[in-house]
mmCIF file of C-alpha atoms and ligand atoms in Angstrom:
data_model
loop_
_atom_site.group_PDB
_atom_site.id
_atom_site.type_symbol
_atom_site.label_atom_id
_atom_site.label_comp_id
_atom_site.label_asym_id
_atom_site.label_seq_id
_atom_site.Cartn_x
_atom_site.Cartn_y
_atom_site.Cartn_z
ATOM 1 C CA MET A 1098 23.080 -55.219 16.808
ATOM 2 C CA ILE A 1099 20.174 -55.883 19.109
ATOM 3 C CA ARG A 1100 20.659 -59.486 20.211
ATOM 4 C CA LYS A 1101 17.912 -59.919 22.796
ATOM 5 C CA ALA A 1102 14.147 -59.734 22.742
ATOM 6 C CA VAL A 1103 11.768 -60.067 25.667
ATOM 7 C CA ILE A 1104 8.384 -61.704 25.035
ATOM 8 C CA PRO A 1105 6.061 -61.608 28.069
ATOM 9 C CA VAL A 1106 3.828 -64.716 28.000
ATOM 10 C CA ALA A 1107 2.753 -65.076 31.639
ATOM 11 C CA GLY A 1108 -0.718 -63.503 31.167
ATOM 12 C CA PHE A 1109 -3.779 -65.739 31.547
ATOM 13 C CA GLY A 1110 -5.467 -64.693 28.309
ATOM 14 C CA SER A 1111 -8.881 -64.076 29.836
ATOM 15 C CA ARG A 1112 -10.101 -62.425 26.620
ATOM 16 C CA MET A 1113 -9.680 -65.780 24.835
ATOM 17 C CA LEU A 1114 -11.524 -67.957 27.363
ATOM 18 C CA PRO A 1115 -12.681 -70.702 27.270
ATOM 19 C CA ALA A 1116 -10.136 -71.632 24.522
ATOM 20 C CA SER A 1117 -7.246 -70.473 26.730
ATOM 21 C CA LYS A 1118 -8.394 -72.245 29.920
ATOM 22 C CA SER A 1119 -5.942 -75.145 29.771
ATOM 23 C CA ILE A 1120 -3.608 -74.199 26.920
ATOM 24 C CA PRO A 1121 -1.685 -70.917 26.675
ATOM 25 C CA LYS A 1122 -3.405 -68.389 24.416
ATOM 26 C CA GLU A 1123 -0.038 -68.055 22.617
ATOM 27 C CA MET A 1124 -0.370 -71.728 21.575
ATOM 28 C CA LEU A 1125 -3.717 -71.243 19.812
ATOM 29 C CA PRO A 1126 -3.102 -72.029 16.140
ATOM 30 C CA ILE A 1127 -3.153 -69.473 13.367
ATOM 31 C CA VAL A 1128 -3.763 -72.010 10.552
ATOM 32 C CA ASP A 1129 -1.051 -74.665 11.104
ATOM 33 C CA ARG A 1130 1.235 -73.209 13.758
ATOM 34 C CA PRO A 1131 0.747 -71.516 17.116
ATOM 35 C CA ALA A 1132 0.583 -67.737 17.292
ATOM 36 C CA ILE A 1133 3.838 -67.530 19.280
ATOM 37 C CA GLU A 1134 5.810 -69.030 16.366
ATOM 38 C CA TYR A 1135 4.902 -66.045 14.161
ATOM 39 C CA VAL A 1136 6.215 -63.686 16.855
ATOM 40 C CA VAL A 1137 9.468 -65.593 17.504
ATOM 41 C CA LYS A 1138 10.139 -65.792 13.745
ATOM 42 C CA GLU A 1139 9.505 -62.054 13.381
ATOM 43 C CA ALA A 1140 12.130 -61.417 16.090
ATOM 44 C CA ALA A 1141 14.588 -63.806 14.420
ATOM 45 C CA ARG A 1142 14.163 -62.058 11.050
ATOM 46 C CA ALA A 1143 15.072 -58.764 12.784
ATOM 47 C CA GLY A 1144 18.387 -60.306 13.878
ATOM 48 C CA ILE A 1145 17.436 -61.327 17.434
ATOM 49 C CA LYS A 1146 19.458 -64.266 18.780
ATOM 50 C CA ASP A 1147 18.216 -64.645 22.363
ATOM 51 C CA ILE A 1148 14.495 -64.765 23.053
ATOM 52 C CA VAL A 1149 13.672 -64.231 26.725
ATOM 53 C CA LEU A 1150 10.232 -65.605 27.563
ATOM 54 C CA VAL A 1151 8.811 -64.157 30.773
ATOM 55 C CA THR A 1152 6.487 -66.970 31.682
ATOM 56 C CA HIS A 1153 4.351 -68.806 34.255
ATOM 57 C CA SER A 1154 4.153 -72.427 35.454
ATOM 58 C CA SER A 1155 0.891 -72.961 33.514
ATOM 59 C CA LYS A 1156 2.593 -72.070 30.240
ATOM 60 C CA ALA A 1157 5.229 -74.797 29.888
ATOM 61 C CA ALA A 1158 3.687 -75.839 26.528
ATOM 62 C CA ILE A 1159 5.358 -72.775 24.973
ATOM 63 C CA GLU A 1160 8.859 -73.845 26.056
ATOM 64 C CA ASP A 1161 8.110 -77.423 24.977
ATOM 65 C CA TYR A 1162 7.073 -76.198 21.532
ATOM 66 C CA PHE A 1163 10.468 -74.591 20.923
ATOM 67 C CA ASP A 1164 12.364 -77.573 22.368
ATOM 68 C CA THR A 1165 13.471 -80.594 20.316
ATOM 69 C CA HIS A 1166 11.030 -83.528 20.479
ATOM 70 C CA PHE A 1167 13.639 -86.237 20.038
ATOM 71 C CA GLU A 1168 11.310 -89.262 19.905
ATOM 72 C CA LEU A 1169 9.004 -87.600 17.360
ATOM 73 C CA GLU A 1170 11.941 -86.558 15.160
ATOM 74 C CA GLN A 1171 13.359 -90.083 15.303
ATOM 75 C CA LYS A 1172 10.000 -91.506 14.192
ATOM 76 C CA LEU A 1173 9.823 -89.081 11.254
ATOM 77 C CA VAL A 1174 13.403 -90.015 10.255
ATOM 78 C CA GLU A 1175 12.463 -93.716 10.279
ATOM 79 C CA GLU A 1176 9.328 -93.030 8.232
ATOM 80 C CA GLY A 1177 11.297 -90.902 5.732
ATOM 81 C CA LYS A 1178 9.037 -87.857 6.294
ATOM 82 C CA LYS A 1179 11.707 -85.345 5.379
ATOM 83 C CA GLN A 1180 9.470 -82.361 4.651
ATOM 84 C CA LEU A 1181 7.672 -82.589 8.001
ATOM 85 C CA LEU A 1182 10.966 -83.118 9.804
ATOM 86 C CA ALA A 1183 12.412 -79.991 8.165
ATOM 87 C CA GLU A 1184 9.348 -78.006 9.255
ATOM 88 C CA LEU A 1185 9.667 -79.194 12.854
ATOM 89 C CA ARG A 1186 13.382 -78.375 12.898
ATOM 90 C CA ASP A 1187 12.653 -74.902 11.559
ATOM 91 C CA ILE A 1188 10.242 -73.959 14.395
ATOM 92 C CA LEU A 1189 13.154 -72.291 16.168
ATOM 93 C CA PRO A 1190 15.395 -70.689 13.516
ATOM 94 C CA SER A 1191 19.023 -71.813 13.692
ATOM 95 C CA GLY A 1192 21.235 -69.651 15.901
ATOM 96 C CA VAL A 1193 18.269 -68.533 18.023
ATOM 97 C CA SER A 1194 17.958 -69.582 21.691
ATOM 98 C CA ILE A 1195 14.994 -69.542 24.030
ATOM 99 C CA ILE A 1196 15.662 -68.530 27.628
ATOM 100 C CA SER A 1197 12.839 -68.479 30.120
ATOM 101 C CA VAL A 1198 12.373 -66.634 33.364
ATOM 102 C CA ARG A 1199 9.329 -66.812 35.610
ATOM 103 C CA GLN A 1200 7.084 -63.925 36.540
ATOM 104 C CA GLN A 1201 6.179 -64.755 40.140
ATOM 105 C CA GLN A 1202 3.410 -62.178 40.504
ATOM 106 C CA THR A 1203 0.894 -60.689 38.106
ATOM 107 C CA GLN A 1204 1.834 -57.047 38.461
ATOM 108 C CA GLY A 1205 1.534 -55.879 34.875
ATOM 109 C CA LEU A 1206 3.580 -55.538 31.700
ATOM 110 C CA GLY A 1207 6.266 -53.331 33.264
ATOM 111 C CA HIS A 1208 6.826 -55.885 36.017
ATOM 112 C CA ALA A 1209 7.021 -58.700 33.435
ATOM 113 C CA ILE A 1210 9.730 -56.883 31.455
ATOM 114 C CA ALA A 1211 11.661 -56.136 34.669
ATOM 115 C CA CYS A 1212 11.746 -59.901 35.394
ATOM 116 C CA ALA A 1213 14.042 -60.251 32.343
ATOM 117 C CA ALA A 1214 16.604 -57.783 33.758
ATOM 118 C CA PRO A 1215 19.094 -60.444 34.978
ATOM 119 C CA VAL A 1216 19.253 -61.843 31.408
ATOM 120 C CA VAL A 1217 19.140 -58.557 29.485
ATOM 121 C CA GLY A 1218 21.708 -56.754 31.663
ATOM 122 C CA ASP A 1219 22.422 -53.249 30.363
ATOM 123 C CA GLU A 1220 22.135 -54.137 26.657
ATOM 124 C CA PRO A 1221 19.472 -52.565 24.445
ATOM 125 C CA PHE A 1222 16.684 -55.018 23.661
ATOM 126 C CA ALA A 1223 13.418 -55.459 21.793
ATOM 127 C CA VAL A 1224 10.028 -56.187 23.353
ATOM 128 C CA LEU A 1225 7.394 -58.078 21.353
ATOM 129 C CA LEU A 1226 3.941 -58.468 22.878
ATOM 130 C CA PRO A 1227 2.750 -61.922 21.799
ATOM 131 C CA ASP A 1228 -0.908 -60.897 21.356
ATOM 132 C CA VAL A 1229 0.123 -58.821 18.363
ATOM 133 C CA ILE A 1230 1.019 -60.512 15.074
ATOM 134 C CA VAL A 1231 2.431 -58.221 12.411
ATOM 135 C CA ASP A 1232 2.307 -58.938 8.672
ATOM 136 C CA CYS A 1233 4.420 -56.722 6.420
ATOM 137 C CA HIS A 1234 3.294 -58.465 3.206
ATOM 138 C CA GLY A 1235 6.827 -59.437 2.177
ATOM 139 C CA GLN A 1236 8.095 -55.823 2.383
ATOM 140 C CA ALA A 1237 10.882 -54.636 4.733
ATOM 141 C CA GLU A 1238 9.641 -55.532 8.203
ATOM 142 C CA ASP A 1239 8.788 -52.979 10.844
ATOM 143 C CA LEU A 1240 10.814 -54.541 13.670
ATOM 144 C CA GLY A 1241 13.899 -54.720 11.452
ATOM 145 C CA ILE A 1242 13.474 -51.039 10.521
ATOM 146 C CA MET A 1243 13.075 -50.111 14.217
ATOM 147 C CA VAL A 1244 16.283 -51.985 15.099
ATOM 148 C CA ALA A 1245 18.157 -50.187 12.276
ATOM 149 C CA LYS A 1246 16.851 -46.811 13.481
ATOM 150 C CA PHE A 1247 17.929 -47.564 17.065
ATOM 151 C CA MET A 1248 21.386 -48.585 15.839
ATOM 152 C CA ALA A 1249 21.691 -45.361 13.825
ATOM 153 C CA SER A 1250 20.402 -42.852 16.407
ATOM 154 C CA ALA A 1251 20.247 -44.687 19.793
ATOM 155 C CA ALA A 1252 16.724 -43.279 20.172
ATOM 156 C CA ALA A 1253 14.270 -45.790 21.673
ATOM 157 C CA GLN A 1254 11.660 -46.856 19.105
ATOM 158 C CA ILE A 1255 8.000 -47.357 19.994
ATOM 159 C CA MET A 1256 5.801 -48.755 17.209
ATOM 160 C CA VAL A 1257 2.520 -46.868 16.740
ATOM 161 C CA LYS A 1258 -0.526 -46.747 14.491
ATOM 162 C CA ALA A 1259 -3.585 -44.491 14.399
ATOM 163 C CA VAL A 1260 -6.797 -45.862 15.966
ATOM 164 C CA PRO A 1261 -10.379 -44.548 15.956
ATOM 165 C CA ALA A 1262 -11.291 -42.265 18.874
ATOM 166 C CA ASP A 1263 -13.465 -44.915 20.560
ATOM 167 C CA LEU A 1264 -10.469 -47.276 20.889
ATOM 168 C CA VAL A 1265 -7.874 -44.936 22.463
ATOM 169 C CA ASP A 1266 -8.767 -46.099 26.001
ATOM 170 C CA ARG A 1267 -7.532 -49.630 25.155
ATOM 171 C CA TYR A 1268 -3.937 -48.652 24.347
ATOM 172 C CA GLY A 1269 -0.876 -46.670 25.298
ATOM 173 C CA ILE A 1270 -1.242 -43.354 23.431
ATOM 174 C CA VAL A 1271 1.728 -41.187 22.426
ATOM 175 C CA GLN A 1272 2.262 -37.440 22.139
ATOM 176 C CA LEU A 1273 4.595 -36.180 19.428
ATOM 177 C CA GLU A 1274 6.779 -33.081 19.320
ATOM 178 C CA HIS A 1275 5.813 -32.243 15.729
ATOM 179 C CA LYS A 1276 3.680 -33.895 13.068
ATOM 180 C CA ILE A 1277 2.931 -37.593 12.569
ATOM 181 C CA PRO A 1278 5.809 -39.379 10.780
ATOM 182 C CA ALA A 1279 5.265 -41.004 7.369
ATOM 183 C CA LEU A 1280 4.781 -44.778 7.431
ATOM 184 C CA GLY A 1281 8.114 -46.479 8.082
ATOM 185 C CA GLU A 1282 9.533 -43.328 9.720
ATOM 186 C CA SER A 1283 10.060 -42.169 13.314
ATOM 187 C CA ALA A 1284 9.449 -38.847 15.056
ATOM 188 C CA PRO A 1285 10.439 -37.538 18.519
ATOM 189 C CA MET A 1286 7.967 -38.338 21.284
ATOM 190 C CA VAL A 1287 7.270 -35.952 24.147
ATOM 191 C CA GLY A 1288 4.625 -37.913 26.034
ATOM 192 C CA ILE A 1289 2.975 -41.307 26.449
ATOM 193 C CA VAL A 1290 -0.004 -42.267 28.580
ATOM 194 C CA GLU A 1291 -1.570 -45.669 29.295
ATOM 195 C CA LYS A 1292 -5.192 -46.143 28.259
ATOM 196 C CA PRO A 1293 -6.393 -42.512 28.526
ATOM 197 C CA SER A 1294 -10.013 -41.462 28.107
ATOM 198 C CA VAL A 1295 -10.690 -39.981 24.673
ATOM 199 C CA GLU A 1296 -10.927 -36.507 26.249
ATOM 200 C CA LYS A 1297 -7.466 -36.791 27.832
ATOM 201 C CA ALA A 1298 -5.718 -38.623 24.972
ATOM 202 C CA PRO A 1299 -2.872 -36.532 23.496
ATOM 203 C CA SER A 1300 -3.374 -38.077 20.020
ATOM 204 C CA ARG A 1301 -4.965 -41.045 18.273
ATOM 205 C CA LEU A 1302 -1.601 -42.810 17.882
ATOM 206 C CA SER A 1303 -1.633 -46.112 19.772
ATOM 207 C CA VAL A 1304 1.312 -48.225 20.919
ATOM 208 C CA VAL A 1305 1.112 -51.487 18.981
ATOM 209 C CA GLY A 1306 3.286 -53.920 20.946
ATOM 210 C CA ARG A 1307 6.783 -53.608 19.480
ATOM 211 C CA TYR A 1308 9.483 -51.631 21.276
ATOM 212 C CA VAL A 1309 13.272 -51.230 20.966
ATOM 213 C CA LEU A 1310 14.571 -49.930 24.283
ATOM 214 C CA PRO A 1311 17.912 -49.042 25.889
ATOM 215 C CA GLY A 1312 19.069 -51.233 28.814
ATOM 216 C CA SER A 1313 18.602 -48.250 31.166
ATOM 217 C CA ILE A 1314 14.816 -48.821 31.094
ATOM 218 C CA MET A 1315 15.381 -51.777 33.460
ATOM 219 C CA GLY A 1316 16.570 -49.504 36.296
ATOM 220 C CA ILE A 1317 13.607 -47.209 35.646
ATOM 221 C CA LEU A 1318 11.173 -50.149 35.733
ATOM 222 C CA ALA A 1319 12.574 -51.226 39.090
ATOM 223 C CA ARG A 1320 11.556 -47.799 40.484
ATOM 224 C CA THR A 1321 8.200 -47.508 38.657
ATOM 225 C CA ARG A 1322 5.179 -47.558 40.946
ATOM 226 C CA PRO A 1323 1.814 -49.102 39.962
ATOM 227 C CA GLY A 1324 -0.173 -46.918 37.549
ATOM 228 C CA ALA A 1325 -3.255 -47.603 35.374
ATOM 229 C CA ASP A 1326 -5.255 -50.652 36.596
ATOM 230 C CA GLY A 1327 -2.966 -50.804 39.680
ATOM 231 C CA GLU A 1328 -0.233 -52.422 37.530
ATOM 232 C CA ILE A 1329 3.408 -51.509 36.893
ATOM 233 C CA GLN A 1330 3.143 -50.102 33.385
ATOM 234 C CA LEU A 1331 5.879 -50.197 30.743
ATOM 235 C CA THR A 1332 4.221 -47.033 29.403
ATOM 236 C CA ASP A 1333 5.011 -45.147 32.670
ATOM 237 C CA ALA A 1334 8.654 -46.298 32.547
ATOM 238 C CA ILE A 1335 8.908 -45.048 28.942
ATOM 239 C CA ALA A 1336 7.500 -41.686 30.089
ATOM 240 C CA SER A 1337 10.339 -41.510 32.669
ATOM 241 C CA LEU A 1338 12.908 -42.672 30.099
ATOM 242 C CA MET A 1339 11.974 -39.655 27.950
ATOM 243 C CA GLN A 1340 13.442 -37.355 30.646
ATOM 244 C CA GLN A 1341 16.941 -38.792 30.070
ATOM 245 C CA HIS A 1342 16.968 -40.498 26.644
ATOM 246 C CA ALA A 1343 15.582 -39.772 23.165
ATOM 247 C CA VAL A 1344 12.408 -41.729 22.488
ATOM 248 C CA GLU A 1345 10.763 -41.886 19.050
ATOM 249 C CA ALA A 1346 7.394 -43.088 17.786
ATOM 250 C CA TYR A 1347 7.811 -45.371 14.774
ATOM 251 C CA SER A 1348 4.852 -45.356 12.387
ATOM 252 C CA MET A 1349 4.231 -48.960 11.316
ATOM 253 C CA ARG A 1350 3.880 -49.900 7.646
ATOM 254 C CA GLY A 1351 2.535 -53.431 8.086
ATOM 255 C CA ARG A 1352 -0.757 -54.698 9.429
ATOM 256 C CA ALA A 1353 -1.203 -55.660 13.105
ATOM 257 C CA PHE A 1354 -3.634 -58.327 14.352
ATOM 258 C CA ASP A 1355 -4.607 -58.350 18.040
ATOM 259 C CA CYS A 1356 -4.744 -62.111 18.567
ATOM 260 C CA GLY A 1357 -5.482 -61.647 22.279
ATOM 261 C CA SER A 1358 -9.102 -60.826 21.365
ATOM 262 C CA LYS A 1359 -11.576 -63.133 19.646
ATOM 263 C CA THR A 1360 -12.249 -60.791 16.719
ATOM 264 C CA GLY A 1361 -8.545 -60.030 16.155
ATOM 265 C CA TYR A 1362 -7.765 -63.753 16.360
ATOM 266 C CA LEU A 1363 -10.451 -64.576 13.786
ATOM 267 C CA GLN A 1364 -9.172 -61.835 11.484
ATOM 268 C CA ALA A 1365 -5.620 -63.218 11.742
ATOM 269 C CA LEU A 1366 -6.907 -66.719 11.057
ATOM 270 C CA PHE A 1367 -8.675 -65.638 7.839
ATOM 271 C CA HIS A 1368 -5.755 -63.450 6.758
ATOM 272 C CA PHE A 1369 -3.020 -66.052 7.238
ATOM 273 C CA ALA A 1370 -5.220 -68.857 5.857
ATOM 274 C CA ALA A 1371 -5.773 -66.848 2.650
ATOM 275 C CA ARG A 1372 -2.033 -66.178 2.349
ATOM 276 C CA HIS A 1373 -0.820 -69.664 3.256
ATOM 277 C CA PRO A 1374 1.488 -71.005 0.523
ATOM 278 C CA ASP A 1375 -0.151 -74.478 0.406
ATOM 279 C CA LEU A 1376 -3.621 -73.909 1.842
ATOM 280 C CA GLY A 1377 -4.349 -70.358 0.610
ATOM 281 C CA ALA A 1378 -6.287 -71.245 -2.562
ATOM 282 C CA ILE A 1379 -8.514 -73.837 -0.876
ATOM 283 C CA ALA A 1380 -8.978 -71.592 2.189
ATOM 284 C CA LYS A 1381 -10.225 -68.728 -0.002
ATOM 285 C CA SER A 1382 -12.708 -70.915 -1.856
ATOM 286 C CA MET A 1383 -13.922 -72.368 1.467
ATOM 287 C CA MET A 1384 -14.423 -68.850 2.876
ATOM 288 C CA ALA A 1385 -16.318 -67.791 -0.253
ATOM 289 C CA ALA A 1386 -18.500 -70.918 -0.053
ATOM 290 C CA GLU A 1387 -19.253 -70.272 3.633
ATOM 291 C CA ILE A 1388 -20.284 -66.690 2.889
ATOM 292 C CA ARG A 1389 -22.513 -67.861 0.025
ATOM 293 C CA ASP A 1390 -24.130 -70.700 2.026
ATOM 294 C CA ASN A 1391 -24.683 -68.546 5.079
ATOM 295 C CA ALA A 1392 -26.210 -65.787 2.976
ATOM 296 C CA ILE A 1393 -28.678 -68.375 1.578
ATOM 297 C CA ASP A 1394 -29.368 -69.624 5.146
ATOM 298 C CA ASP A 1395 -29.965 -66.046 6.295
ATOM 299 C CA VAL A 1396 -32.480 -65.426 3.480
ATOM 300 C CA SER A 1397 -34.285 -68.776 3.834
ATOM 301 C CA GLY A 1398 -34.023 -68.982 7.639
HETATM 302 C C1 LIG B 1849 -0.310 -53.285 26.395
HETATM 303 C C2 LIG B 1849 0.368 -51.937 26.674
HETATM 304 C C3 LIG B 1849 -0.289 -50.836 25.848
HETATM 305 C C4 LIG B 1849 -0.239 -51.207 24.384
HETATM 306 C C5 LIG B 1849 -0.897 -52.585 24.162
HETATM 307 C C6 LIG B 1849 -0.693 -53.025 22.714
HETATM 308 O O1 LIG B 1849 -1.621 -53.249 26.898
HETATM 309 O O2 LIG B 1849 0.293 -51.672 28.067
HETATM 310 O O3 LIG B 1849 0.385 -49.623 26.062
HETATM 311 O O4 LIG B 1849 -0.906 -50.226 23.617
HETATM 312 O O5 LIG B 1849 -0.326 -53.577 25.013
HETATM 313 O O6 LIG B 1849 -1.328 -54.243 22.467
HETATM 314 P P1 LIG B 1849 -2.488 -54.590 27.144
HETATM 315 O O7 LIG B 1849 -3.011 -54.988 25.800
HETATM 316 O O8 LIG B 1849 -1.569 -55.611 27.732
HETATM 317 O O9 LIG B 1849 -3.589 -54.178 28.076
#
């Protein structure tokens, strides 16, 4: 099995300012829980036991969130608030541990992942970028499928989805050996490039923020020089990995929300509010009422 997952959370979240000025962007709520909880739970459902947060001194609220708040729990016990207590105790699924390491310099995603090397060792591991929240609508989940494919073939798995041409310069873009795999399937990759111009992009398939990688990527990352934006890029290390190890693009089935941007965050908020087991019905009628009232305002104003 893949036991470990690395989640890099040291970034400042400048795309979410001012909301992220004094709280980590990963702690911004999607309905009634912070974004990072969705990502940690996704990892846990894929069988991950050790979550390695690569973090920064300004982001201690994330570690605190996954820690036990003894005094609060005691108060809820005394007040008989069993349901709330159960919810708090379920924030970190049982059997899952949080381990944190610090990223001392801001040198990019590749550097952040390399900071986890002393914990990961030479084991294969997953990477989940916390800006991305994935919803698989109750179907088999993409990360779980990627882990199963890695276990079966040992080929690294890079989750991808097609994007419009005007967005390719925001993502890692992959090049395939043959045709695009069906949703939920993988295909051999022969190239990957970080944020290419549309003219230079080898495809429209973007890297979405979920990876299953062999431990050998850590040695490669240690030798990877700064690339796009002057940062050490995970994408460049994956390009080197392809010279010595099979790497496959996995075509995601679910829906990805980029919660590191204001529009992606809003979309996630509406989506998860509408699907919330307790609040969904009221959230949908509130959204409908807002649309109606604002349409009237637009006409009369
Ligand atoms: C990172 C990766 C990029 C990937 C993207 C997905 O970029 O470097 O390859 O496509 O995440 O969200 P960032 O968004 O950190 O600039």
